[in-house]
Short mmCIF file of C-alpha atoms in Angstrom, two decimals:
data_model
loop_
_atom_site.label_atom_id
_atom_site.label_comp_id
_atom_site.label_asym_id
_atom_site.label_seq_id
_atom_site.Cartn_x
_atom_site.Cartn_y
_atom_site.Cartn_z
CA MET A 1 -61.12 -123.91 -149.76
CA ASN A 2 -60.91 -120.54 -151.51
CA SER A 3 -59.20 -117.46 -150.15
CA GLN A 4 -58.97 -113.95 -151.46
CA VAL A 5 -55.89 -111.80 -150.95
CA ASN A 6 -56.01 -108.08 -151.60
CA ASN A 7 -53.04 -107.27 -153.83
CA ASN A 8 -53.06 -103.69 -155.15
CA ASN A 9 -56.87 -103.57 -154.91
CA GLU A 10 -57.14 -106.79 -156.91
CA PHE A 11 -58.43 -110.02 -155.41
CA GLN A 12 -56.61 -113.21 -156.23
CA HIS A 13 -58.04 -116.62 -155.49
CA VAL A 14 -56.16 -119.54 -154.04
CA SER A 15 -57.76 -122.96 -154.28
CA VAL A 16 -56.77 -125.84 -152.04
CA GLU A 17 -58.28 -129.30 -152.21
CA LEU A 18 -58.71 -130.68 -148.70
CA THR A 19 -60.30 -133.85 -147.41
CA ALA A 20 -63.23 -133.47 -145.04
CA GLU A 21 -60.96 -134.44 -142.12
CA GLU A 22 -58.34 -131.85 -143.12
CA ALA A 23 -60.95 -129.10 -143.38
CA LEU A 24 -62.34 -130.00 -139.97
CA ALA A 25 -58.85 -130.12 -138.49
CA LEU A 26 -58.25 -126.53 -139.60
CA THR A 27 -61.38 -125.47 -137.71
CA GLY A 28 -60.01 -126.94 -134.50
CA VAL A 29 -61.45 -130.44 -134.49
CA ARG A 30 -58.90 -132.90 -133.10
CA PHE A 31 -58.32 -136.33 -134.54
CA ASN A 32 -56.69 -138.32 -131.78
CA GLY A 33 -56.29 -141.35 -134.01
CA ASN A 34 -54.36 -139.33 -136.62
CA PRO A 35 -52.74 -136.14 -135.27
CA LYS A 36 -50.99 -135.52 -138.60
CA VAL A 37 -54.23 -134.51 -140.31
CA LYS A 38 -53.93 -130.85 -139.27
CA ALA A 39 -50.26 -130.69 -140.25
CA ALA A 40 -51.05 -132.08 -143.70
CA ALA A 41 -53.85 -129.54 -144.20
CA LYS A 42 -51.63 -126.64 -143.16
CA GLN A 43 -48.91 -127.83 -145.52
CA LYS A 44 -51.38 -127.93 -148.44
CA VAL A 45 -52.48 -124.36 -147.72
CA ARG A 46 -48.87 -123.19 -147.36
CA ASP A 47 -47.85 -124.86 -150.63
CA ALA A 48 -50.78 -123.27 -152.48
CA PHE A 49 -49.84 -119.80 -151.26
CA GLU A 50 -46.19 -120.31 -152.21
CA LYS A 51 -47.25 -121.29 -155.74
CA ALA A 52 -49.64 -118.34 -156.08
CA PHE A 53 -47.59 -115.53 -154.52
CA ASP A 54 -43.96 -114.47 -154.56
CA PHE A 55 -42.66 -114.44 -151.00
CA SER A 56 -38.98 -114.23 -151.97
CA HIS A 57 -38.73 -110.57 -150.93
CA GLN A 58 -39.58 -111.58 -147.36
CA ASP A 59 -36.48 -113.77 -147.12
CA LYS A 60 -34.22 -110.73 -147.12
CA VAL A 61 -33.74 -108.54 -144.07
CA ASP A 62 -32.72 -104.90 -144.41
CA TYR A 63 -30.32 -104.70 -141.52
CA GLU A 64 -30.16 -100.91 -141.74
CA LEU A 65 -33.77 -100.79 -140.54
CA LEU A 66 -32.88 -102.78 -137.43
CA LYS A 67 -30.55 -100.08 -136.05
#
């Protein structure tokens, strides 16, 4: 699965290797015999994004903006 993210008018690619079942699970197909298929696929995508992009700035909250 390849995704493109627009970052300062530049496209970056993220590649994730999924099994056929995992890819189908992300489209909404349900696997009653193995409900963990979708969770595993989502985790692979999440891990790939965390490796490719720096999300550390999102961990901090500027509390002055909340007032």
